[in-house]
């Protein structure tokens, strides 16, 4: 009996069939197209600037051919050598690096000590007014950090740098340089700004602790010190590490406070050194400093992400053990409340009152009725040369206000919409690698301090590259830089919102014949209106009080409120500068409260993840 003839045909491999099937399916899934478009867009807006600034550190810049003895555009180690190993390296890199690290470490240590104390009083004791303090103590974190710096100079400024003296000098008390400028005031101000962050993060950890473990240890006769160091501390250690690392990373890139309190006496940090290098057109050295800031920021926040993953391994089971059980302070309830009250006075009341009073004083530090005036707000024909009217009647102020609203508003609106689209693409994309890359690339600006990110954008867009024209000095550059910088907040909001929304409503609309645009307009956007509003408002408030990005990329024609106030400060128009800062602080404060009201969440809930 003849054997059946085997049909010889070329079977296609399984992987090729899977690829063809994925392509066929993906053609009917708009999320895939959106994911690829967004990936290409953010690779250019986020990854390309970072690569550009790194390349600027190893290639000869225009005008440096004679100095480097190499052709323009050639590979060189000149900038790295000058920054790390030349006779000028101590001034360029090592001293600013030392100052930056000491400021960051001092801020972290003191913020953790003070923040843990306040978090414990609020969350674990029956201190008087604990619920009010739980919200009020967060206010200094809502305000721009340089609000405190402006208030500090108003009180403690001496005659070292000229201009108007501080209040103490005007009253006859000489303030030494160490008190008026440099390390001490910078650290004090950053402690006031970042302590609320510790209260939020550590407070969340304390409220999740299972107090039954403490009860068991207490029943077994363990002393309070053993309970604190053997039970409570290990459980809140991830939160402590996370708060410390986040503060450290922020301090590395902090620009405004060292600019106001350090630059006048040549107390340089990495961020102000970067600014000096760009201002003196030493772009190669600036690229090296930006790379150093980036590397420190990335390493720090990668450690933080590792710590957060480790923290999720410590799970406490909910139940009676999580009850709001408080330690009774007895007669010390009122005395204990003096600690957060003192922090409130120093961290919010005194700075804001100082700023406001300084704007209505003709001469600083003279508290007589005749010395108070509203001329710096609404006056005309002032004696100052370049500021003839109060800021409310000064065209430059309103131009800066319009630039702020227009640039920050457009960028925030685009960030919110793009953030929702990123969330849609990440949760709906059929290609896991693309969705993962998109998730990580939109988070990348959070790993790069703002001053370094601004330098990276300047490196990429200062000159024409291919079809992209030079954008430096235009509002477009500020808008796209803000969009890229704020994408971590907007994309995080969008991804979290879309993760909680199933595909069923959209699938039903698709079966009914609705187009993708109709589904987005009538289903996705209305359902996700809250997260979309948060994704727009959060970048808006952050952009209103931001300094690092604008100080590098803005020019006089694109002045925003932050850069306008710093220019007034450079001209020694302290009253007008403080008036602008006071308004920015109020906008940031009320804007943050508006975000919480619209989103229905407390600021602490946004920091838990």
Coordinates of C-alpha atoms in Angstrom, one line a residue:
X1 CA 0.0 0.0 0.0
X2 CA 1.6 3.3 -1.0
X3 CA 2.4 5.7 1.7
X4 CA 0.7 9.1 1.5
X5 CA 2.7 11.6 -0.3
X6 CA 3.9 14.4 2.1
X7 CA 3.0 17.8 0.8
X8 CA 6.2 19.9 1.0
X9 CA 5.3 23.5 1.6
X10 CA 7.2 26.1 3.6
X11 CA 5.5 26.6 7.0
X12 CA 6.1 30.1 8.3
X13 CA 7.6 30.3 11.8
X14 CA 5.4 30.8 14.8
X15 CA 7.0 34.1 15.7
X16 CA 6.3 35.6 12.3
X17 CA 2.6 34.5 12.5
X18 CA 2.4 36.1 16.0
X19 CA 3.9 39.4 14.6
X20 CA 1.4 39.4 11.7
X21 CA -1.4 38.7 14.0
X22 CA -0.3 41.6 16.3
X23 CA 0.0 44.0 13.4
X24 CA -3.4 43.0 12.1
X25 CA -5.0 43.5 15.5
X26 CA -3.1 46.7 16.2
X27 CA -4.4 48.3 13.0
X28 CA -7.8 48.4 14.7
X29 CA -6.5 49.8 18.0
X30 CA -5.8 53.6 17.8
X31 CA -3.9 53.4 21.1
X32 CA -1.0 51.7 19.3
X33 CA -0.7 54.6 16.8
X34 CA -1.0 57.1 19.6
X35 CA 1.7 55.2 21.6
X36 CA 4.2 55.3 18.7
X37 CA 3.5 59.0 18.0
X38 CA 3.9 59.9 21.7
X39 CA 7.0 57.8 22.0
X40 CA 8.7 59.6 19.1
X41 CA 7.6 63.0 20.4
X42 CA 8.9 62.5 23.9
X43 CA 12.0 60.8 22.8
X44 CA 12.8 64.1 20.9
X45 CA 11.5 66.5 23.7
X46 CA 13.0 64.6 26.7
X47 CA 15.7 62.2 25.7
X48 CA 17.3 64.2 22.9
X49 CA 18.0 67.3 25.1
X50 CA 19.7 65.1 27.7
X51 CA 21.9 63.4 25.1
X52 CA 22.6 66.8 23.6
X53 CA 23.9 68.3 26.8
X54 CA 26.1 65.2 27.4
X55 CA 27.6 65.6 23.9
X56 CA 28.2 69.2 24.5
X57 CA 30.7 68.2 27.2
X58 CA 32.9 66.3 24.8
X59 CA 32.8 68.3 21.5
X60 CA 34.4 71.7 20.8
X61 CA 32.0 74.7 20.9
X62 CA 31.9 77.7 18.6
X63 CA 34.6 80.2 19.7
X64 CA 36.6 77.6 21.6
X65 CA 38.8 76.3 18.7
X66 CA 41.7 78.6 19.7
X67 CA 41.4 77.7 23.4
X68 CA 41.2 73.9 22.8
X69 CA 43.6 73.9 19.8
X70 CA 41.1 71.7 18.0
X71 CA 38.6 72.3 15.2
X72 CA 35.0 73.3 16.0
X73 CA 32.9 70.1 16.5
X74 CA 35.9 67.9 17.1
X75 CA 35.9 65.4 20.0
X76 CA 37.7 66.9 23.0
X77 CA 38.4 66.2 26.7
X78 CA 39.2 69.9 27.3
X79 CA 36.0 70.7 29.2
X80 CA 36.1 67.6 31.3
X81 CA 39.8 68.3 32.1
X82 CA 39.1 72.0 32.9
X83 CA 36.2 71.1 35.2
X84 CA 37.8 68.1 37.0
X85 CA 41.6 68.5 36.9
X86 CA 42.7 72.0 36.0
X87 CA 43.9 74.8 38.2
X88 CA 40.4 76.3 38.0
X89 CA 38.6 73.0 38.8
X90 CA 38.4 73.9 42.5
X91 CA 36.4 77.1 41.7
X92 CA 34.5 75.5 38.8
X93 CA 33.5 72.2 40.2
X94 CA 34.9 71.0 43.5
X95 CA 33.9 74.0 45.8
X96 CA 30.4 74.2 44.3
X97 CA 30.0 70.5 44.6
X98 CA 31.1 70.6 48.3
X99 CA 28.8 73.5 49.0
X100 CA 25.9 71.7 47.3
X101 CA 26.5 68.4 49.1
X102 CA 26.8 70.1 52.5
X103 CA 23.6 72.1 52.0
X104 CA 21.8 69.0 50.8
X105 CA 23.0 66.8 53.7
X106 CA 22.4 69.5 56.3
X107 CA 18.9 70.1 55.0
X108 CA 18.1 66.4 55.0
X109 CA 19.3 65.8 58.5
X110 CA 17.5 68.7 60.1
X111 CA 14.3 68.3 58.0
X112 CA 14.1 64.6 59.0
X113 CA 14.6 65.4 62.7
X114 CA 12.1 68.2 62.8
X115 CA 9.6 66.5 60.4
X116 CA 9.6 63.2 62.3
X117 CA 8.9 65.1 65.6
X118 CA 6.0 67.1 64.1
X119 CA 4.6 64.0 62.3
X120 CA 4.7 62.0 65.6
X121 CA 2.9 64.8 67.5
X122 CA 0.2 65.1 64.8
X123 CA -0.4 61.4 64.1
X124 CA 0.3 59.6 67.4
X125 CA -0.6 62.0 70.2
X126 CA -3.6 64.0 71.4
X127 CA -1.7 67.3 71.1
X128 CA -4.0 70.3 71.2
X129 CA -5.1 71.4 67.7
X130 CA -3.6 68.4 65.9
X131 CA -6.2 68.3 63.1
X132 CA -5.7 72.0 62.3
X133 CA -1.9 71.6 62.4
X134 CA -2.2 68.6 60.0
X135 CA -3.3 70.9 57.3
X136 CA -1.6 74.2 58.3
X137 CA 1.9 72.7 58.5
X138 CA 1.8 71.8 54.8
X139 CA 1.5 75.5 53.7
X140 CA 5.2 76.2 53.6
X141 CA 5.6 73.4 51.1
X142 CA 3.0 75.0 48.8
X143 CA 4.9 78.3 48.7
X144 CA 7.9 78.9 46.4
X145 CA 11.1 78.2 48.3
X146 CA 12.6 81.6 47.4
X147 CA 9.7 83.4 49.1
X148 CA 11.5 82.6 52.3
X149 CA 14.8 83.8 50.8
X150 CA 13.3 87.2 49.9
X151 CA 11.9 87.5 53.4
X152 CA 15.3 86.6 54.9
X153 CA 17.2 89.3 52.8
X154 CA 14.5 91.8 53.8
X155 CA 15.4 91.2 57.5
X156 CA 19.0 90.2 57.6
X157 CA 20.6 91.9 54.5
X158 CA 23.7 93.9 55.3
X159 CA 25.8 96.4 53.4
X160 CA 28.2 93.9 51.9
X161 CA 26.6 94.0 48.5
X162 CA 25.2 97.6 48.5
X163 CA 21.6 98.7 47.9
X164 CA 19.0 99.0 50.5
X165 CA 20.0 97.6 54.0
X166 CA 17.9 95.0 55.8
X167 CA 15.6 95.8 58.7
X168 CA 18.2 94.9 61.3
X169 CA 20.9 97.1 59.7
X170 CA 18.4 100.0 59.4
X171 CA 17.6 99.6 63.2
X172 CA 21.3 99.8 64.0
X173 CA 22.1 96.1 64.4
X174 CA 25.0 94.8 62.3
X175 CA 24.3 91.4 60.8
X176 CA 27.4 89.3 60.0
X177 CA 27.9 87.7 56.6
X178 CA 27.4 84.2 57.9
X179 CA 23.9 85.2 59.0
X180 CA 23.0 87.2 56.0
X181 CA 24.3 85.0 53.2
X182 CA 25.8 81.6 52.4
X183 CA 25.4 78.2 54.0
X184 CA 23.4 79.0 57.2
X185 CA 20.5 81.0 55.7
X186 CA 20.2 78.6 52.7
X187 CA 20.0 75.6 54.9
X188 CA 17.5 77.2 57.3
X189 CA 15.2 78.2 54.5
X190 CA 15.4 74.8 52.8
X191 CA 14.6 73.1 56.1
X192 CA 11.5 75.3 56.4
X193 CA 10.4 74.4 52.9
X194 CA 11.0 70.6 53.0
X195 CA 10.0 69.8 56.6
X196 CA 6.3 69.6 55.5
X197 CA 7.3 66.9 52.9
X198 CA 8.7 64.8 55.8
X199 CA 5.5 65.4 57.8
X200 CA 3.5 64.1 54.8
X201 CA 5.5 61.1 54.0
X202 CA 6.4 59.9 57.5
X203 CA 2.9 60.8 58.7
X204 CA 1.4 58.5 56.1
X205 CA 3.7 55.7 57.3
X206 CA 2.8 56.3 61.0
X207 CA -0.9 56.2 60.3
X208 CA -0.5 52.8 58.6
X209 CA 1.4 51.2 61.4
X210 CA -0.4 48.3 63.2
X211 CA -0.4 49.5 66.8
X212 CA -1.1 46.0 68.0
X213 CA 2.5 45.2 67.5
X214 CA 3.4 48.0 70.0
X215 CA 0.7 46.7 72.4
X216 CA 2.2 43.2 72.3
X217 CA 5.7 44.5 73.0
X218 CA 4.4 46.7 75.8
X219 CA 2.6 43.8 77.4
X220 CA 5.8 41.7 77.2
X221 CA 7.6 44.4 79.2
X222 CA 9.6 46.2 76.4
X223 CA 10.6 49.7 77.3
X224 CA 9.5 52.7 75.1
X225 CA 13.0 53.0 73.7
X226 CA 13.1 49.4 72.6
X227 CA 9.6 49.8 71.0
X228 CA 10.7 52.9 69.2
X229 CA 14.0 51.6 67.8
X230 CA 13.1 47.9 67.3
X231 CA 9.5 48.2 66.0
X232 CA 8.5 51.6 64.9
X233 CA 11.8 52.7 63.3
X234 CA 12.2 49.6 61.1
X235 CA 8.6 50.0 59.8
X236 CA 8.9 53.7 59.0
X237 CA 12.5 53.4 57.7
X238 CA 11.5 53.2 54.0
X239 CA 9.4 56.4 54.4
X240 CA 12.4 58.1 56.1
X241 CA 14.7 57.0 53.4
X242 CA 12.3 58.1 50.7
X243 CA 11.8 61.5 52.2
X244 CA 15.5 62.0 52.7
X245 CA 16.4 61.0 49.2
X246 CA 13.7 63.2 47.6
X247 CA 14.9 66.2 49.6
X248 CA 18.5 65.5 48.8
X249 CA 17.7 65.3 45.0
X250 CA 15.7 68.5 45.1
X251 CA 18.5 70.3 47.0
X252 CA 21.1 69.3 44.4
X253 CA 19.2 71.1 41.7
X254 CA 17.9 74.0 43.9
X255 CA 18.7 77.3 42.2
X256 CA 16.6 80.2 43.5
X257 CA 17.6 80.2 47.1
X258 CA 21.4 79.9 46.4
X259 CA 21.0 82.5 43.7
X260 CA 19.5 85.1 46.1
X261 CA 21.5 84.2 49.2
X262 CA 24.7 82.8 47.8
X263 CA 25.6 84.4 44.5
X264 CA 26.0 88.0 45.9
X265 CA 28.9 86.7 48.1
X266 CA 30.2 84.2 45.6
X267 CA 29.0 81.2 47.6
X268 CA 28.5 79.0 44.6
X269 CA 26.6 75.7 44.3
X270 CA 26.4 73.4 41.2
X271 CA 23.2 75.2 40.0
X272 CA 24.5 78.7 40.4
X273 CA 27.9 77.6 38.9
X274 CA 26.0 76.3 35.9
X275 CA 24.2 79.6 35.6
X276 CA 27.5 81.6 35.9
X277 CA 29.0 79.4 33.1
X278 CA 26.1 79.9 30.8
X279 CA 26.1 83.6 31.5
X280 CA 29.8 83.9 30.6
X281 CA 29.3 81.7 27.5
X282 CA 31.3 78.8 28.8
X283 CA 28.9 76.3 27.4
X284 CA 31.2 73.3 27.5
X285 CA 31.9 73.7 31.2
X286 CA 28.2 74.3 31.8
X287 CA 27.5 71.0 30.0
X288 CA 29.9 69.2 32.4
X289 CA 28.2 70.8 35.5
X290 CA 24.8 69.9 34.1
X291 CA 25.9 66.3 33.6
X292 CA 27.2 66.1 37.1
X293 CA 23.8 67.5 38.5
X294 CA 21.9 65.0 36.3
X295 CA 24.0 62.0 37.4
X296 CA 23.6 62.9 41.1
X297 CA 19.9 63.4 40.6
X298 CA 19.4 60.2 38.7
X299 CA 21.4 58.1 41.2
X300 CA 19.5 59.6 44.1
X301 CA 16.1 59.0 42.7
X302 CA 16.9 55.5 41.4
X303 CA 17.8 54.7 45.0
X304 CA 14.5 56.2 46.1
X305 CA 12.6 54.0 43.6
X306 CA 14.5 51.0 44.8
X307 CA 13.5 51.9 48.4
X308 CA 9.9 52.3 47.4
X309 CA 9.8 48.8 45.9
X310 CA 11.4 47.5 49.1
X311 CA 8.8 49.4 51.1
X312 CA 5.9 47.6 49.4
X313 CA 7.2 44.3 50.8
X314 CA 6.3 45.6 54.3
X315 CA 2.5 45.0 54.4
X316 CA 0.3 45.7 57.4
X317 CA -3.0 44.0 57.5
X318 CA -5.9 46.4 58.1
X319 CA -8.2 46.0 61.0
X320 CA -8.5 47.1 64.6
X321 CA -4.7 47.4 64.7
X322 CA -4.9 50.5 62.4
X323 CA -7.3 52.4 64.6
X324 CA -6.4 56.1 65.3
X325 CA -5.0 55.3 68.7
X326 CA -3.3 58.3 70.4
X327 CA -0.8 58.7 73.2
X328 CA -2.2 60.9 75.9
X329 CA 0.1 63.8 76.7
X330 CA -1.9 64.9 79.7
X331 CA -1.0 68.4 80.8
X332 CA 1.6 68.7 78.1
X333 CA -1.1 68.8 75.3
X334 CA -0.9 72.6 75.1
X335 CA 2.9 72.8 75.6
X336 CA 3.4 70.3 72.8
X337 CA 1.4 72.5 70.5
X338 CA 3.9 75.3 70.9
X339 CA 6.4 73.3 68.7
X340 CA 4.2 73.2 65.5
X341 CA 3.0 76.7 66.3
X342 CA 6.6 78.0 66.4
X343 CA 7.2 76.3 63.0
X344 CA 4.1 77.9 61.6
X345 CA 5.2 81.4 62.7
X346 CA 8.7 81.0 61.4
X347 CA 7.8 79.0 58.3
X348 CA 4.7 80.9 57.0
X349 CA 3.4 83.9 59.1
X350 CA 6.7 85.8 59.5
X351 CA 7.9 85.4 55.9
X352 CA 4.6 86.5 54.4
X353 CA 4.1 89.4 56.8
X354 CA 7.7 90.5 56.2
X355 CA 7.2 90.4 52.5
X356 CA 4.0 92.4 52.6
X357 CA 5.3 95.0 55.0
X358 CA 8.5 95.5 52.9
X359 CA 6.3 96.4 49.9
X360 CA 4.7 99.3 51.8
X361 CA 7.8 100.8 53.4
X362 CA 9.6 103.7 51.8
X363 CA 12.7 103.1 53.9
X364 CA 13.4 99.6 55.2
X365 CA 13.2 98.9 58.9
X366 CA 11.5 102.2 59.9
X367 CA 8.2 101.3 61.5
X368 CA 6.7 104.8 61.6
X369 CA 3.3 105.6 60.1
X370 CA 4.7 108.2 57.8
X371 CA 7.1 105.6 56.3
X372 CA 4.2 103.4 55.1
X373 CA 3.0 103.8 51.6
X374 CA 1.3 101.9 48.8
X375 CA 3.4 103.7 46.2
X376 CA 5.2 100.6 45.2
X377 CA 1.9 99.0 44.4
X378 CA -0.2 101.8 42.9
X379 CA 2.0 104.9 43.0
X380 CA 3.1 107.3 40.2
X381 CA 6.2 109.3 39.4
X382 CA 8.5 107.4 41.8
X383 CA 12.0 108.5 42.4
X384 CA 13.5 105.2 41.2
X385 CA 15.1 105.5 37.8
X386 CA 13.8 102.4 36.0
X387 CA 10.6 102.0 37.9
X388 CA 8.5 105.1 37.6
X389 CA 5.2 103.7 38.8
X390 CA 4.0 101.0 41.2
X391 CA 4.0 97.5 39.8
X392 CA 0.2 97.5 39.2
X393 CA 0.7 100.5 36.9
X394 CA 3.9 99.2 35.3
X395 CA 3.5 97.7 31.7
X396 CA 6.4 95.3 32.3
X397 CA 4.6 93.7 35.2
X398 CA 1.5 93.1 33.2
X399 CA 3.5 91.9 30.3
X400 CA 5.3 89.4 32.6
X401 CA 1.9 88.4 34.0
X402 CA 0.5 87.9 30.6
X403 CA 3.6 85.9 29.6
X404 CA 3.2 83.8 32.7
X405 CA -0.5 83.1 32.1
X406 CA 0.0 82.4 28.4
X407 CA 3.1 80.3 28.5
X408 CA 2.3 78.4 31.7
X409 CA -1.3 78.1 30.8
X410 CA -0.7 76.7 27.3
X411 CA 2.0 74.3 28.6
X412 CA -0.2 73.1 31.4
X413 CA -3.2 72.5 29.1
X414 CA -1.1 70.6 26.7
X415 CA 0.5 68.6 29.6
X416 CA -2.9 67.6 30.9
X417 CA -4.2 66.5 27.5
X418 CA -0.9 64.7 26.7
X419 CA -0.9 63.1 30.1
X420 CA -4.3 61.6 29.6
X421 CA -3.3 60.4 26.1
X422 CA -0.1 58.8 27.7
X423 CA -2.3 57.1 30.2
X424 CA -4.6 55.9 27.4
X425 CA -1.7 54.7 25.3
X426 CA 0.1 52.9 28.1
X427 CA -3.0 51.0 29.3
X428 CA -4.4 50.2 25.8
X429 CA -1.2 49.6 23.7
X430 CA -0.8 46.1 22.4
X431 CA 3.0 46.4 22.3
X432 CA 4.3 46.0 25.9
X433 CA 7.8 47.3 25.1
X434 CA 6.4 50.5 23.6
X435 CA 4.0 51.2 26.5
X436 CA 6.8 50.5 29.0
X437 CA 9.2 52.8 27.2
X438 CA 6.6 55.5 27.0
X439 CA 5.8 55.2 30.8
X440 CA 9.6 55.6 31.6
X441 CA 10.4 58.3 29.2
X442 CA 7.6 60.6 30.5
X443 CA 8.9 60.1 34.0
X444 CA 12.5 60.9 33.1
X445 CA 12.3 64.7 33.7
X446 CA 11.6 63.9 37.3
X447 CA 15.1 62.3 37.5
X448 CA 16.8 65.4 36.1
X449 CA 17.0 68.6 38.3
X450 CA 15.3 71.6 36.6
X451 CA 18.4 73.7 36.1
X452 CA 20.2 70.9 34.3
X453 CA 17.0 70.1 32.2
X454 CA 16.9 73.8 31.2
X455 CA 20.5 73.7 30.1
X456 CA 19.8 70.6 28.1
X457 CA 17.0 72.3 26.3
X458 CA 19.2 75.3 25.6
X459 CA 21.8 73.0 24.2
X460 CA 19.4 71.4 21.8
X461 CA 17.2 74.3 20.6
X462 CA 19.6 77.3 20.8
X463 CA 20.6 76.7 17.1
X464 CA 18.8 75.4 14.1
X465 CA 19.0 71.6 13.7
X466 CA 17.5 70.2 10.5
X467 CA 14.0 71.3 9.9
X468 CA 13.7 72.6 13.5
X469 CA 14.7 76.4 13.7
X470 CA 16.5 78.0 16.6
X471 CA 13.9 78.6 19.3
X472 CA 15.9 80.5 21.9
X473 CA 14.2 83.7 22.9
X474 CA 10.8 82.6 21.8
X475 CA 7.7 81.6 23.9
X476 CA 7.6 78.3 22.0
X477 CA 10.8 77.1 23.6
X478 CA 9.5 77.9 27.1
X479 CA 6.2 76.1 26.3
X480 CA 7.7 72.9 25.0
X481 CA 10.3 72.9 27.8
X482 CA 7.5 73.3 30.4
X483 CA 5.5 70.5 28.8
X484 CA 8.4 68.2 28.9
X485 CA 9.4 69.1 32.5
X486 CA 5.9 68.7 33.8
X487 CA 5.1 65.4 32.0
X488 CA 6.0 63.2 35.1
X489 CA 3.0 64.8 37.0
X490 CA 0.6 64.8 34.1
X491 CA 1.4 61.3 32.8
X492 CA 1.3 59.9 36.3
X493 CA -2.2 61.3 36.8
X494 CA -3.3 60.1 33.4
X495 CA -1.9 56.5 33.8
X496 CA -3.5 56.2 37.3
X497 CA -6.8 57.4 36.0
X498 CA -6.9 55.1 32.9
X499 CA -5.8 52.1 34.9
X500 CA -9.0 52.4 36.9
X501 CA -11.2 52.7 33.8
X502 CA -12.1 49.4 32.0
X503 CA -12.4 49.0 28.3
X504 CA -16.1 48.1 28.4
X505 CA -17.6 51.6 27.9
X506 CA -15.3 52.3 24.9
X507 CA -15.9 48.9 23.4
X508 CA -19.7 49.4 23.6
X509 CA -19.3 52.7 21.8
X510 CA -17.1 51.2 19.2
X511 CA -19.7 48.5 18.5
X512 CA -22.3 51.2 18.1
X513 CA -20.1 52.8 15.4
X514 CA -18.6 55.7 17.3
X515 CA -15.3 56.9 16.0
X516 CA -12.2 57.2 18.2
X517 CA -12.5 60.9 18.5
X518 CA -16.2 60.6 19.5
X519 CA -15.3 58.0 22.1
X520 CA -12.6 60.2 23.6
X521 CA -14.9 63.3 23.6
X522 CA -18.1 61.7 24.9
X523 CA -16.8 58.9 27.1
X524 CA -13.1 59.1 28.1
X525 CA -12.8 62.8 28.8
X526 CA -16.1 63.2 30.7
X527 CA -15.3 60.2 32.9
X528 CA -11.7 61.4 33.5
X529 CA -12.6 65.1 34.0
X530 CA -11.2 65.1 37.6
X531 CA -7.8 63.6 36.8
X532 CA -7.6 65.8 33.6
X533 CA -8.2 68.9 35.7
X534 CA -5.5 67.8 38.2
X535 CA -3.1 67.1 35.3
X536 CA -3.6 70.7 34.1
X537 CA -3.7 72.6 37.4
X538 CA -0.7 70.9 39.0
X539 CA 1.7 71.8 36.2
X540 CA 0.2 75.3 36.1
X541 CA 0.8 76.0 39.8
X542 CA 4.3 74.4 39.6
X543 CA 5.1 76.5 36.6
X544 CA 3.8 79.7 38.2
X545 CA 6.4 79.4 41.0
X546 CA 9.2 77.8 38.9
X547 CA 12.5 79.6 38.5
X548 CA 15.2 77.1 37.2
X549 CA 13.7 76.6 33.8
X550 CA 12.9 80.3 33.1
X551 CA 16.2 81.8 34.4
X552 CA 18.0 79.8 31.7
X553 CA 15.6 80.0 28.8
X554 CA 13.7 83.3 29.3
X555 CA 14.9 86.6 27.8
X556 CA 13.6 90.1 28.7
X557 CA 10.9 89.8 26.0
X558 CA 9.6 86.6 27.5
X559 CA 9.9 87.6 31.1
X560 CA 7.5 85.8 33.4
X561 CA 6.7 86.8 37.0
X562 CA 9.5 84.8 38.5
X563 CA 12.3 86.2 36.3
X564 CA 10.8 89.7 36.4
X565 CA 11.0 89.7 40.2
X566 CA 14.6 88.5 40.1
X567 CA 15.5 91.3 37.6
X568 CA 13.9 93.8 40.0
X569 CA 16.0 92.3 42.8
X570 CA 19.2 92.7 40.7
X571 CA 18.3 96.4 40.2
X572 CA 17.9 96.7 44.0
X573 CA 14.2 97.5 43.7
X574 CA 13.5 95.4 46.7
X575 CA 10.0 96.6 47.5
X576 CA 8.7 96.0 44.0
X577 CA 10.5 92.6 43.8
X578 CA 8.9 91.6 47.0
X579 CA 5.5 92.7 45.8
X580 CA 5.8 90.4 42.8
X581 CA 7.0 87.5 45.0
X582 CA 4.1 88.1 47.4
X583 CA 1.6 87.8 44.6
X584 CA 3.3 84.6 43.2
X585 CA 3.2 83.0 46.7
X586 CA -0.5 83.8 47.0
X587 CA -1.2 82.4 43.6
X588 CA 0.7 79.2 44.4
X589 CA -1.0 78.8 47.7
X590 CA -4.6 79.3 46.5
X591 CA -3.9 77.3 43.4
X592 CA -2.8 74.3 45.4
X593 CA -5.9 74.5 47.5
X594 CA -7.9 74.7 44.3
X595 CA -6.2 71.5 43.0
X596 CA -7.2 69.7 46.2
X597 CA -10.7 70.9 46.0
X598 CA -11.2 69.9 42.4
X599 CA -9.5 66.5 42.7
X600 CA -11.0 65.7 46.1
X601 CA -7.7 64.5 47.4
X602 CA -5.3 65.8 50.0
X603 CA -1.7 66.6 49.0
X604 CA -0.5 63.7 51.1
X605 CA -2.4 61.2 49.0
X606 CA -0.5 62.3 45.9
X607 CA 2.8 61.6 47.6
X608 CA 2.0 58.1 48.8
X609 CA 3.0 56.5 45.5

